Short mmCIF file of C-alpha atoms and ligand atoms in Angstrom, two decimals:
data_model
loop_
_atom_site.label_atom_id
_atom_site.label_comp_id
_atom_site.label_asym_id
_atom_site.label_seq_id
_atom_site.Cartn_x
_atom_site.Cartn_y
_atom_site.Cartn_z
CA MET A 1 42.92 0.12 -38.21
CA THR A 2 41.85 -3.33 -37.03
CA ASP A 3 44.04 -6.35 -37.69
CA ALA A 4 41.41 -7.85 -39.96
CA LEU A 5 41.28 -4.68 -42.08
CA ASP A 6 45.04 -4.56 -42.16
CA THR A 7 45.31 -8.13 -43.44
CA ARG A 8 42.65 -7.53 -46.08
CA TYR A 9 44.38 -4.32 -47.14
CA VAL A 10 47.72 -6.04 -47.67
CA ALA A 11 46.12 -8.77 -49.78
CA ALA A 12 44.10 -6.25 -51.82
CA ARG A 13 47.13 -4.06 -52.44
CA ARG A 14 49.15 -7.02 -53.71
CA MET A 15 46.38 -8.07 -56.06
CA LEU A 16 45.87 -4.53 -57.36
CA GLU A 17 49.59 -3.98 -57.86
CA GLU A 18 49.81 -7.14 -59.92
CA ALA A 19 46.92 -5.88 -62.04
CA GLY A 20 48.48 -2.40 -62.42
CA GLN A 21 45.53 -0.85 -60.53
CA ALA A 22 47.02 0.12 -57.15
CA HIS A 23 45.74 3.72 -57.55
CA VAL A 24 42.35 2.38 -56.38
CA LEU A 25 43.82 2.66 -52.85
CA TYR A 26 45.06 6.25 -53.39
CA PHE A 27 42.89 7.73 -50.64
CA TRP A 28 43.23 4.78 -48.23
CA ASP A 29 44.88 6.72 -45.40
CA GLN A 30 42.10 9.31 -45.42
CA LEU A 31 39.23 6.82 -45.19
CA LYS A 32 37.25 5.90 -42.09
CA ASP A 33 37.13 2.19 -41.16
CA GLU A 34 33.63 1.82 -42.55
CA GLN A 35 34.70 3.33 -45.87
CA LYS A 36 37.75 1.08 -45.93
CA THR A 37 35.55 -1.97 -45.43
CA ASN A 38 33.25 -0.89 -48.27
CA LEU A 39 36.15 -0.31 -50.61
CA LEU A 40 37.72 -3.67 -49.75
CA ASP A 41 34.37 -5.41 -50.33
CA GLN A 42 34.10 -3.77 -53.72
CA ILE A 43 37.68 -4.71 -54.61
CA ALA A 44 36.98 -8.29 -53.55
CA SER A 45 33.99 -8.47 -55.94
CA VAL A 46 36.26 -7.95 -58.97
CA ASP A 47 38.34 -10.59 -60.74
CA TRP A 48 41.55 -8.51 -60.99
CA PRO A 49 43.68 -10.99 -62.96
CA GLU A 50 40.90 -11.00 -65.57
CA VAL A 51 40.72 -7.20 -65.43
CA SER A 52 44.42 -7.00 -66.05
CA ARG A 53 44.07 -9.14 -69.17
CA LEU A 54 40.98 -7.29 -70.42
CA VAL A 55 42.55 -3.85 -69.97
CA LYS A 56 45.26 -4.88 -72.43
CA THR A 57 42.94 -6.44 -74.98
CA HIS A 58 39.75 -4.35 -74.68
CA VAL A 59 40.60 -0.97 -73.11
CA LEU A 60 44.10 -0.02 -74.25
CA GLY A 61 43.54 -2.07 -77.38
CA LYS A 62 40.41 -2.65 -79.39
CA PRO A 63 39.76 -6.33 -79.96
CA ALA A 64 40.08 -6.97 -83.66
CA PHE A 65 37.17 -8.74 -85.27
CA THR A 66 38.23 -11.49 -87.62
CA LEU A 67 35.62 -12.42 -90.13
CA PRO A 68 35.02 -16.16 -89.75
CA GLY A 69 35.85 -18.40 -92.68
CA SER A 70 32.31 -19.39 -93.36
CA ILE A 71 29.30 -17.14 -92.80
CA GLU A 72 25.89 -18.02 -94.14
CA PRO A 73 22.53 -16.41 -93.42
CA SER A 74 20.70 -18.20 -90.62
CA PRO A 75 17.64 -20.23 -91.60
CA TYR A 76 14.49 -19.23 -89.73
CA TYR A 77 10.84 -20.03 -89.25
CA ALA A 78 8.78 -17.42 -91.07
CA ASN A 79 6.32 -15.43 -89.01
CA GLN A 80 3.39 -17.11 -90.75
CA PRO A 81 3.57 -20.75 -91.81
CA GLY A 82 4.61 -21.37 -95.39
CA LYS A 83 3.29 -24.08 -97.67
CA GLY A 84 3.01 -27.37 -95.81
CA GLN A 85 3.91 -25.80 -92.44
CA LYS A 86 0.43 -24.91 -91.19
CA GLN A 87 -0.04 -28.08 -89.18
CA LYS A 88 3.38 -27.81 -87.60
CA TYR A 89 2.70 -24.22 -86.52
CA GLN A 90 -0.70 -25.21 -85.12
CA LYS A 91 0.81 -28.12 -83.19
CA ALA A 92 3.60 -25.87 -81.92
CA ARG A 93 1.15 -23.24 -80.73
CA LYS A 94 -0.84 -25.92 -78.90
CA LEU A 95 2.36 -27.22 -77.31
CA GLY A 96 3.32 -23.70 -76.23
CA GLU A 97 -0.14 -23.19 -74.72
CA LYS A 98 0.08 -26.55 -72.96
CA LEU A 99 3.45 -25.69 -71.41
CA ILE A 100 2.12 -22.34 -70.21
CA GLY A 101 -1.09 -23.96 -68.93
CA GLU A 102 0.91 -26.56 -67.00
CA GLY A 103 2.91 -23.80 -65.28
CA LYS A 104 6.13 -24.77 -67.02
CA VAL A 105 7.01 -21.33 -68.42
CA ALA A 106 8.49 -18.36 -66.55
CA ALA A 107 8.75 -14.77 -67.74
CA PHE A 108 12.18 -13.21 -67.37
CA THR A 109 13.12 -9.63 -68.12
CA VAL A 110 16.56 -8.07 -68.00
CA ALA A 111 16.30 -4.66 -66.37
CA GLY A 112 19.79 -4.10 -65.05
CA GLY A 113 20.89 -1.63 -67.74
CA GLN A 114 21.65 1.98 -66.88
CA GLY A 115 19.34 3.54 -69.46
CA THR A 116 21.89 6.26 -70.13
CA ARG A 117 20.50 7.14 -73.56
CA LEU A 118 16.99 7.62 -72.20
CA GLY A 119 18.27 9.66 -69.25
CA TRP A 120 15.35 8.73 -66.96
CA ASN A 121 15.86 9.25 -63.25
CA GLY A 122 15.00 5.77 -61.99
CA PRO A 123 14.99 2.19 -63.23
CA LYS A 124 14.10 2.11 -66.94
CA GLY A 125 11.21 -0.20 -66.06
CA SER A 126 9.56 2.66 -64.16
CA TYR A 127 9.40 4.79 -67.32
CA PRO A 128 5.80 5.81 -68.28
CA ALA A 129 5.55 4.11 -71.65
CA THR A 130 1.98 3.91 -72.92
CA PRO A 131 0.23 6.69 -74.83
CA ILE A 132 -2.82 7.29 -72.60
CA ARG A 133 -2.41 5.68 -69.20
CA LYS A 134 1.34 6.34 -69.16
CA LEU A 135 1.73 2.85 -67.77
CA PRO A 136 5.30 2.10 -66.66
CA LEU A 137 7.24 -0.51 -68.63
CA PHE A 138 7.20 -2.89 -65.66
CA ALA A 139 3.42 -2.59 -65.49
CA CYS A 140 3.09 -3.42 -69.21
CA MET A 141 4.95 -6.64 -68.49
CA ALA A 142 2.92 -7.37 -65.35
CA GLU A 143 -0.42 -6.88 -67.16
CA TYR A 144 0.75 -9.14 -69.97
CA ILE A 145 1.58 -11.84 -67.44
CA ARG A 146 -1.75 -11.40 -65.61
CA LYS A 147 -3.69 -11.74 -68.86
CA THR A 148 -1.67 -14.84 -69.77
CA GLU A 149 -2.40 -16.32 -66.35
CA GLN A 150 -6.12 -15.65 -66.88
CA LYS A 151 -6.16 -17.09 -70.40
CA TYR A 152 -4.29 -20.26 -69.56
CA GLN A 153 -5.44 -20.66 -65.95
CA ALA A 154 -1.90 -20.99 -64.71
CA VAL A 155 0.80 -19.22 -62.76
CA VAL A 156 3.55 -17.56 -64.81
CA PRO A 157 6.27 -16.63 -62.32
CA CYS A 158 8.18 -13.48 -63.13
CA TYR A 159 11.93 -13.06 -62.70
CA ILE A 160 13.58 -9.67 -63.05
CA MET A 161 17.30 -9.04 -63.30
CA THR A 162 18.27 -5.72 -61.73
CA SER A 163 21.72 -4.33 -61.00
CA PRO A 164 23.21 -3.28 -57.67
CA ILE A 165 22.56 0.29 -58.87
CA ASN A 166 18.80 -0.03 -59.37
CA ASP A 167 17.86 -3.10 -57.31
CA ALA A 168 16.51 -1.23 -54.26
CA ALA A 169 14.61 1.29 -56.41
CA THR A 170 13.08 -1.52 -58.49
CA ARG A 171 11.92 -3.41 -55.41
CA GLN A 172 10.46 -0.24 -53.95
CA PHE A 173 8.67 0.55 -57.21
CA PHE A 174 6.98 -2.86 -57.24
CA GLU A 175 6.05 -2.65 -53.57
CA GLN A 176 4.62 0.87 -53.95
CA HIS A 177 2.41 -0.33 -56.80
CA GLY A 178 1.24 -3.59 -55.24
CA TYR A 179 3.32 -5.58 -57.74
CA PHE A 180 0.97 -4.31 -60.44
CA GLY A 181 -1.52 -7.00 -59.53
CA LEU A 182 0.94 -9.91 -59.61
CA LYS A 183 1.33 -12.02 -56.49
CA ALA A 184 4.50 -10.90 -54.68
CA GLU A 185 5.49 -14.54 -54.10
CA ASN A 186 5.59 -15.05 -57.88
CA VAL A 187 7.96 -12.15 -58.53
CA MET A 188 11.66 -12.60 -57.89
CA MET A 189 14.29 -9.92 -58.41
CA PHE A 190 18.01 -10.39 -58.32
CA PRO A 191 20.98 -8.18 -59.16
CA GLN A 192 23.56 -8.94 -61.82
CA GLN A 193 27.30 -8.60 -61.39
CA MET A 194 29.23 -5.41 -62.06
CA MET A 195 32.55 -4.61 -63.74
CA PRO A 196 34.75 -1.57 -63.13
CA ALA A 197 34.68 1.19 -65.75
CA PHE A 198 38.11 2.18 -67.06
CA ASP A 199 39.75 5.38 -68.22
CA ALA A 200 39.82 5.00 -72.00
CA VAL A 201 43.34 6.46 -72.28
CA THR A 202 45.20 5.02 -69.29
CA GLY A 203 43.22 1.82 -68.71
CA LYS A 204 42.99 2.66 -64.99
CA ALA A 205 39.81 1.69 -63.12
CA LEU A 206 37.83 4.87 -62.44
CA LEU A 207 36.76 5.96 -58.97
CA GLU A 208 33.33 7.36 -58.30
CA SER A 209 34.48 8.80 -54.97
CA PRO A 210 37.58 8.34 -52.78
CA ASP A 211 36.16 5.10 -51.37
CA THR A 212 34.13 3.77 -54.31
CA LEU A 213 35.04 2.33 -57.68
CA ALA A 214 32.97 3.46 -60.67
CA MET A 215 31.25 0.21 -61.58
CA ALA A 216 28.82 -0.67 -64.35
CA PRO A 217 26.57 -3.69 -64.93
CA ASN A 218 28.36 -6.42 -66.89
CA GLY A 219 25.91 -6.58 -69.80
CA HIS A 220 22.76 -8.65 -70.35
CA GLY A 221 24.99 -11.70 -70.87
CA GLY A 222 25.49 -11.45 -67.10
CA SER A 223 21.95 -12.80 -66.76
CA LEU A 224 23.09 -16.34 -67.53
CA LYS A 225 25.31 -16.39 -64.44
CA ALA A 226 23.03 -14.24 -62.28
CA LEU A 227 20.03 -16.52 -62.91
CA PHE A 228 22.00 -19.38 -61.41
CA ALA A 229 23.97 -17.57 -58.70
CA SER A 230 20.84 -15.86 -57.35
CA GLY A 231 18.97 -19.13 -56.85
CA ALA A 232 16.42 -18.22 -59.56
CA ILE A 233 17.19 -21.42 -61.49
CA ALA A 234 16.78 -23.50 -58.33
CA ASP A 235 13.49 -21.71 -57.63
CA MET A 236 12.32 -22.44 -61.18
CA GLN A 237 13.21 -26.10 -60.85
CA GLN A 238 11.32 -26.34 -57.59
CA ARG A 239 8.27 -24.86 -59.31
CA GLY A 240 8.55 -27.26 -62.24
CA ILE A 241 9.48 -24.52 -64.73
CA GLU A 242 11.11 -25.85 -67.91
CA GLN A 243 11.30 -22.83 -70.21
CA ILE A 244 12.37 -19.23 -69.62
CA SER A 245 10.82 -16.57 -71.84
CA TYR A 246 13.52 -13.86 -72.03
CA THR A 247 12.67 -10.27 -72.95
CA GLN A 248 14.11 -6.79 -72.44
CA VAL A 249 12.39 -4.28 -70.22
CA ASP A 250 12.27 -1.47 -72.75
CA ASN A 251 9.82 -2.82 -75.34
CA PRO A 252 6.23 -2.22 -74.16
CA ILE A 253 4.67 -4.36 -76.92
CA VAL A 254 6.90 -7.39 -76.62
CA LYS A 255 5.07 -10.72 -76.33
CA VAL A 256 6.28 -11.43 -72.82
CA VAL A 257 5.27 -15.08 -73.18
CA ASP A 258 4.54 -16.20 -76.76
CA PRO A 259 2.97 -19.68 -77.11
CA GLN A 260 3.85 -19.91 -80.82
CA PHE A 261 7.53 -19.17 -80.26
CA ILE A 262 7.80 -21.30 -77.12
CA GLY A 263 6.05 -24.16 -78.93
CA LEU A 264 8.35 -24.10 -81.98
CA HIS A 265 11.37 -23.97 -79.67
CA ALA A 266 10.12 -26.86 -77.51
CA MET A 267 8.97 -28.97 -80.45
CA ASP A 268 12.43 -28.76 -82.01
CA GLU A 269 13.97 -29.60 -78.62
CA CYS A 270 16.12 -26.49 -78.54
CA GLN A 271 18.22 -25.23 -75.68
CA MET A 272 17.99 -21.54 -76.56
CA SER A 273 16.02 -19.93 -79.39
CA SER A 274 15.70 -16.42 -80.72
CA LYS A 275 13.22 -14.15 -82.42
CA MET A 276 14.42 -12.18 -85.39
CA LEU A 277 13.18 -9.01 -87.02
CA PRO A 278 13.67 -8.65 -90.78
CA LYS A 279 16.07 -5.74 -91.23
CA ALA A 280 14.41 -2.77 -92.91
CA TYR A 281 17.59 -1.78 -94.78
CA PRO A 282 21.12 -3.21 -95.09
CA LYS A 283 22.85 -1.08 -92.45
CA GLU A 284 20.07 -1.09 -89.86
CA LYS A 285 21.78 -1.19 -86.46
CA LEU A 286 20.79 -4.72 -85.50
CA GLY A 287 23.10 -7.69 -84.99
CA VAL A 288 22.47 -10.37 -87.60
CA PHE A 289 21.77 -14.06 -87.03
CA CYS A 290 24.27 -16.02 -89.12
CA LEU A 291 25.58 -19.53 -89.35
CA VAL A 292 29.25 -19.24 -88.50
CA ASP A 293 31.05 -22.46 -89.37
CA GLY A 294 27.68 -24.16 -89.07
CA LYS A 295 26.81 -22.73 -85.63
CA LEU A 296 24.22 -20.03 -85.01
CA ALA A 297 25.78 -16.75 -83.89
CA VAL A 298 24.96 -13.05 -83.93
CA ILE A 299 27.37 -10.83 -85.84
CA GLU A 300 27.26 -7.19 -84.78
CA TYR A 301 26.06 -4.88 -87.56
CA SER A 302 29.35 -3.00 -87.41
CA ASN A 303 31.28 -6.23 -88.07
CA LEU A 304 29.27 -7.36 -91.06
CA PRO A 305 31.07 -6.14 -94.19
CA ASP A 306 29.00 -3.77 -96.36
CA ASP A 307 29.03 -6.09 -99.35
CA MET A 308 27.55 -8.88 -97.25
CA ALA A 309 25.00 -6.60 -95.57
CA GLU A 310 23.84 -5.51 -99.02
CA GLN A 311 23.62 -8.94 -100.66
CA ARG A 312 20.15 -9.82 -101.93
CA ASP A 313 18.60 -13.08 -103.05
CA ALA A 314 16.89 -13.73 -106.39
CA GLU A 315 13.69 -12.10 -105.11
CA GLY A 316 15.52 -8.97 -104.02
CA LYS A 317 15.29 -9.78 -100.31
CA LEU A 318 18.33 -9.08 -98.10
CA ARG A 319 20.29 -12.32 -97.65
CA PHE A 320 21.48 -11.39 -94.17
CA ILE A 321 18.06 -10.22 -93.10
CA ALA A 322 17.59 -11.72 -89.64
CA GLY A 323 18.09 -8.90 -87.12
CA SER A 324 18.48 -9.70 -83.43
CA ILE A 325 16.11 -7.94 -81.01
CA ALA A 326 16.97 -9.84 -77.83
CA ILE A 327 13.92 -12.03 -77.43
CA HIS A 328 14.78 -15.61 -76.52
CA VAL A 329 13.47 -18.78 -74.95
CA LEU A 330 15.93 -20.76 -72.87
CA ARG A 331 15.56 -24.16 -71.29
CA VAL A 332 16.06 -24.02 -67.54
CA ASP A 333 18.39 -27.03 -67.65
CA PHE A 334 20.49 -25.37 -70.37
CA VAL A 335 21.21 -22.42 -68.07
CA ARG A 336 21.83 -24.79 -65.15
CA ASP A 337 24.20 -26.94 -67.21
CA LEU A 338 26.18 -23.91 -68.42
CA ASN A 339 26.79 -22.97 -64.81
CA THR A 340 27.63 -26.42 -63.53
CA ARG A 341 30.01 -27.49 -66.33
CA PRO A 342 33.48 -28.34 -65.13
CA GLY A 343 35.41 -25.08 -65.53
CA GLY A 344 32.20 -23.06 -65.91
CA PHE A 345 31.55 -21.01 -69.03
CA ALA A 346 32.61 -17.63 -70.30
CA LEU A 347 31.01 -15.31 -72.82
CA PRO A 348 33.24 -12.97 -74.83
CA TRP A 349 33.66 -9.42 -73.53
CA ASN A 350 32.71 -6.40 -75.58
CA ARG A 351 33.94 -2.86 -75.27
CA ALA A 352 31.53 0.08 -75.01
CA ASP A 353 32.83 3.65 -75.07
CA LYS A 354 30.71 5.70 -72.65
CA LYS A 355 30.63 8.87 -70.60
CA VAL A 356 31.30 8.03 -66.95
CA ALA A 357 31.41 10.68 -64.24
CA CYS A 358 34.47 10.08 -62.06
CA PHE A 359 36.57 11.41 -59.21
CA ASP A 360 39.85 12.90 -60.36
CA LEU A 361 42.79 11.90 -58.17
CA GLN A 362 44.80 15.05 -58.86
CA THR A 363 42.15 17.75 -58.55
CA ARG A 364 40.15 15.76 -55.97
CA SER A 365 36.92 16.72 -57.64
CA MET A 366 34.23 15.13 -59.76
CA VAL A 367 34.59 15.26 -63.53
CA GLU A 368 31.43 15.24 -65.67
CA PRO A 369 32.68 14.30 -69.15
CA LYS A 370 31.08 15.83 -72.24
CA SER A 371 32.23 13.05 -74.54
CA PRO A 372 33.01 9.36 -73.92
CA ASN A 373 35.97 9.13 -71.53
CA ALA A 374 35.58 5.58 -70.34
CA VAL A 375 35.34 1.99 -71.42
CA LYS A 376 32.69 -0.32 -70.00
CA LEU A 377 32.93 -4.06 -70.52
CA GLU A 378 29.84 -6.10 -71.24
CA THR A 379 28.87 -9.60 -72.28
CA PHE A 380 25.87 -10.30 -74.52
CA VAL A 381 23.28 -13.01 -73.95
CA PHE A 382 23.19 -14.02 -77.63
CA ASP A 383 26.83 -15.10 -77.35
CA ALA A 384 25.49 -18.22 -75.61
CA LEU A 385 23.94 -19.35 -78.92
CA PRO A 386 27.11 -20.99 -80.25
CA LEU A 387 27.14 -23.05 -77.03
CA CYS A 388 23.84 -24.69 -78.02
CA ASP A 389 23.48 -27.98 -79.84
CA LYS A 390 19.97 -27.11 -80.99
CA THR A 391 18.49 -23.70 -81.58
CA ILE A 392 15.93 -22.08 -83.87
CA VAL A 393 15.21 -18.56 -85.08
CA TYR A 394 11.61 -17.41 -85.47
CA GLU A 395 10.60 -14.31 -87.40
CA THR A 396 8.48 -11.64 -85.74
CA ASP A 397 6.74 -8.58 -87.11
CA ARG A 398 7.94 -5.05 -86.41
CA VAL A 399 4.50 -3.47 -85.99
CA GLN A 400 3.23 -6.33 -83.84
CA GLU A 401 6.15 -6.66 -81.46
CA PHE A 402 8.84 -4.00 -81.64
CA ALA A 403 8.44 -0.47 -80.27
CA PRO A 404 11.46 -0.07 -77.97
CA ILE A 405 12.29 2.95 -75.85
CA LYS A 406 16.05 3.45 -75.98
CA ASN A 407 16.59 7.16 -76.60
CA ALA A 408 15.10 10.33 -75.13
CA ASP A 409 12.58 12.22 -77.24
CA ALA A 410 14.22 14.80 -79.45
CA PRO A 411 11.37 17.06 -80.60
CA GLY A 412 12.04 18.62 -83.97
CA THR A 413 14.75 16.10 -84.82
CA PRO A 414 13.77 14.33 -88.02
CA GLY A 415 14.42 10.60 -88.09
CA ALA A 416 14.45 10.10 -84.31
CA VAL A 417 14.18 6.38 -83.59
CA ASP A 418 13.42 4.13 -80.65
CA CYS A 419 12.24 6.95 -78.40
CA PRO A 420 9.03 7.39 -76.34
CA ARG A 421 7.32 9.27 -79.21
CA THR A 422 8.02 6.57 -81.81
CA SER A 423 7.11 3.84 -79.32
CA MET A 424 3.75 5.44 -78.50
CA ASP A 425 3.01 5.89 -82.22
CA GLY A 426 3.90 2.23 -82.68
CA GLN A 427 1.58 1.20 -79.85
CA THR A 428 -1.28 3.19 -81.40
CA LEU A 429 -0.61 1.72 -84.84
CA ARG A 430 -0.69 -1.84 -83.53
CA ALA A 431 -3.88 -1.15 -81.59
CA ALA A 432 -5.44 0.35 -84.75
CA LEU A 433 -4.59 -2.74 -86.81
CA TRP A 434 -6.10 -5.01 -84.17
CA LEU A 435 -9.28 -2.91 -84.13
CA GLU A 436 -9.50 -2.76 -87.93
CA ALA A 437 -9.23 -6.55 -87.99
CA GLN A 438 -12.43 -6.58 -85.91
CA GLY A 439 -14.17 -4.22 -88.33
CA VAL A 440 -13.73 -0.99 -86.35
CA LYS A 441 -13.29 2.10 -88.56
CA VAL A 442 -10.07 3.87 -87.59
CA PRO A 443 -9.43 7.40 -88.90
CA ARG A 444 -6.25 8.07 -90.84
CA THR A 445 -4.57 11.28 -91.96
CA ALA A 446 -3.93 12.00 -95.65
CA ASP A 447 -0.43 10.51 -95.32
CA GLY A 448 -1.79 7.31 -93.76
CA ARG A 449 -1.00 7.92 -90.07
CA ILE A 450 -3.56 6.99 -87.43
CA ASP A 451 -5.57 10.13 -86.57
CA ALA A 452 -6.24 9.15 -82.96
CA VAL A 453 -4.41 7.90 -79.90
CA ILE A 454 -5.35 4.33 -79.02
CA GLU A 455 -4.25 2.21 -76.11
CA ILE A 456 -5.36 -1.37 -75.61
CA SER A 457 -4.58 -2.63 -72.14
CA PRO A 458 -2.96 -6.07 -72.09
CA MET A 459 -5.76 -6.94 -69.63
CA THR A 460 -8.14 -6.50 -72.60
CA ALA A 461 -6.01 -8.14 -75.28
CA ILE A 462 -2.48 -9.45 -75.68
CA GLU A 463 -3.14 -10.52 -79.26
CA ALA A 464 -5.59 -9.41 -81.93
CA ASP A 465 -7.93 -12.37 -81.47
CA ASP A 466 -8.48 -11.51 -77.80
CA LEU A 467 -10.63 -8.60 -79.05
CA LYS A 468 -13.23 -11.03 -80.40
CA GLY A 469 -16.23 -10.74 -78.13
CA VAL A 470 -15.02 -7.45 -76.59
CA ASP A 471 -17.54 -4.60 -76.79
CA LEU A 472 -15.89 -2.32 -79.37
CA PRO A 473 -16.97 1.00 -80.91
CA GLU A 474 -18.05 0.91 -84.56
CA ALA A 475 -15.74 3.77 -85.40
CA ILE A 476 -13.19 6.01 -83.71
CA ASP A 477 -13.60 9.77 -84.07
CA PRO A 478 -10.64 11.63 -85.59
CA GLY A 479 -8.34 13.28 -83.05
CA THR A 480 -9.73 11.41 -80.03
CA GLU A 481 -8.11 9.25 -77.37
CA VAL A 482 -9.48 5.73 -76.98
CA LEU A 483 -8.56 3.42 -74.12
CA LEU A 484 -9.76 -0.16 -74.21
P1 UTP B 1 20.45 -1.59 -73.66
O1 UTP B 1 21.91 -1.53 -73.67
O2 UTP B 1 19.74 -1.43 -74.93
O3 UTP B 1 19.83 -0.50 -72.70
O4 UTP B 1 20.01 -2.91 -72.94
P2 UTP B 1 20.34 0.14 -71.36
O5 UTP B 1 21.58 -0.53 -70.86
O6 UTP B 1 19.18 0.14 -70.41
O7 UTP B 1 20.58 1.63 -71.78
P3 UTP B 1 21.86 2.42 -72.33
O8 UTP B 1 22.55 1.51 -73.30
O9 UTP B 1 22.67 2.76 -71.11
O10 UTP B 1 21.24 3.62 -72.96
C1 UTP B 1 19.00 -3.75 -73.41
C2 UTP B 1 18.35 -4.47 -72.25
O11 UTP B 1 19.31 -5.18 -71.51
C3 UTP B 1 19.26 -4.79 -70.16
C4 UTP B 1 18.63 -3.43 -70.16
O12 UTP B 1 18.04 -3.15 -68.89
C5 UTP B 1 17.63 -3.55 -71.28
O13 UTP B 1 16.45 -4.22 -70.85
N1 UTP B 1 20.63 -4.80 -69.62
C6 UTP B 1 21.62 -4.16 -70.29
C7 UTP B 1 20.86 -5.41 -68.42
O14 UTP B 1 19.93 -5.98 -67.79
N2 UTP B 1 22.12 -5.39 -67.91
C8 UTP B 1 23.14 -4.78 -68.55
O15 UTP B 1 24.27 -4.81 -68.04
C9 UTP B 1 22.90 -4.16 -69.78
#
């Protein structure tokens, strides 16, 4: 062993011992120098004193949630302007369009997740998502951006957060497909940070192999540090970008850049704003936007007491109705300022119980767990909301903007949600509504479902009005596939 390795080993061992994690070096004597270097690099990327604290609070213990003293439903801008709001909405939309047209808005998608529920072999963004062309999720986003660039005669740079696990595959996917028509110089990818995964019973960091820790991405909250650390914020500032339109990779109908939302956010001089989806029923699994001691925050659905979740107003509408679907706009200088504050910033950690394949020290073999054996630690981007002085919530519409792909298809399973099948049905339904608004006759089954498969490319339309002036059929034949 070289002197340098030896010195690093001694320092790493001391740090791991203090954190109660010295087993990470269990196979040290059997490793080649190259493996030792890799393991030491991985160890050096982890904040072990913080790990030691988090193992106690979040792995061996479950952090208790204390209901804050004061929780009120968050106010929000309705999807469509109410009485007296029409002018404000129109002005906001114009402002949003102006910002896009002046090249001051960037698209940003978080694509560093592991997509374990979907079980797709590759980055989730490479999943074929649309009903006819089977366009990958990344391509849906790219087409949306290209159409926006055409409409507003501007460049909309695209930033993608990957993870060390899928970064190379994501880059390769874009290169193989010619960046889906985007200019390579306007696409920037950067990996987020990772955290070790821990044995749920012992709190010990799991190994993936004798020389590798089992690591997992640190949650989409990691984007707020990764944007800065990667140089993406500096790149945005150099390009004159002011606003970041934040979306998740797994929703093929998300408005990647929405002038109405960006305009309302900018007009109210907000640092970070959010879209909300009205919850369909009290216990729908969406975090809820609330005012906690006067500050906007998202309370996880599991933490909202049943009696509060079920409260209704005088009109029978859920009081705590504003569900969080992870669509935000953030000011570039807000993200910069978070990262340059004295002492930095920290988002709270959350525990996720997951199945993690790991290398067993005793049997020296891989273990493929059948039920959750591990704890992953993640931060959430919405936990930056309480750090804002000004923020708004804007309502969106489920059919128009929410058809996520989270789970694998489960044919024959009634009530399957958020899977490719339901997403494709959702895409067809939205396309049908857009066509009907232009007077096209769309066939429906007796129970009201669309009796056709319809895909509208974002290059044709990213909103219903874009179909005006497009050559459309008068009617769609039942049972056919229609691509526009
Ligand atoms: P989800 O948690 O819903 O999806 O993340 P996932 O992580 O891809 O899949 P599961 O939970 O393992 O089944 C929502 C969005 O946040 C991104 C995901 O890529 C997705 O776009 N994300 C999540 C990150 O970028 N990094 C993370 O650490 C976690």
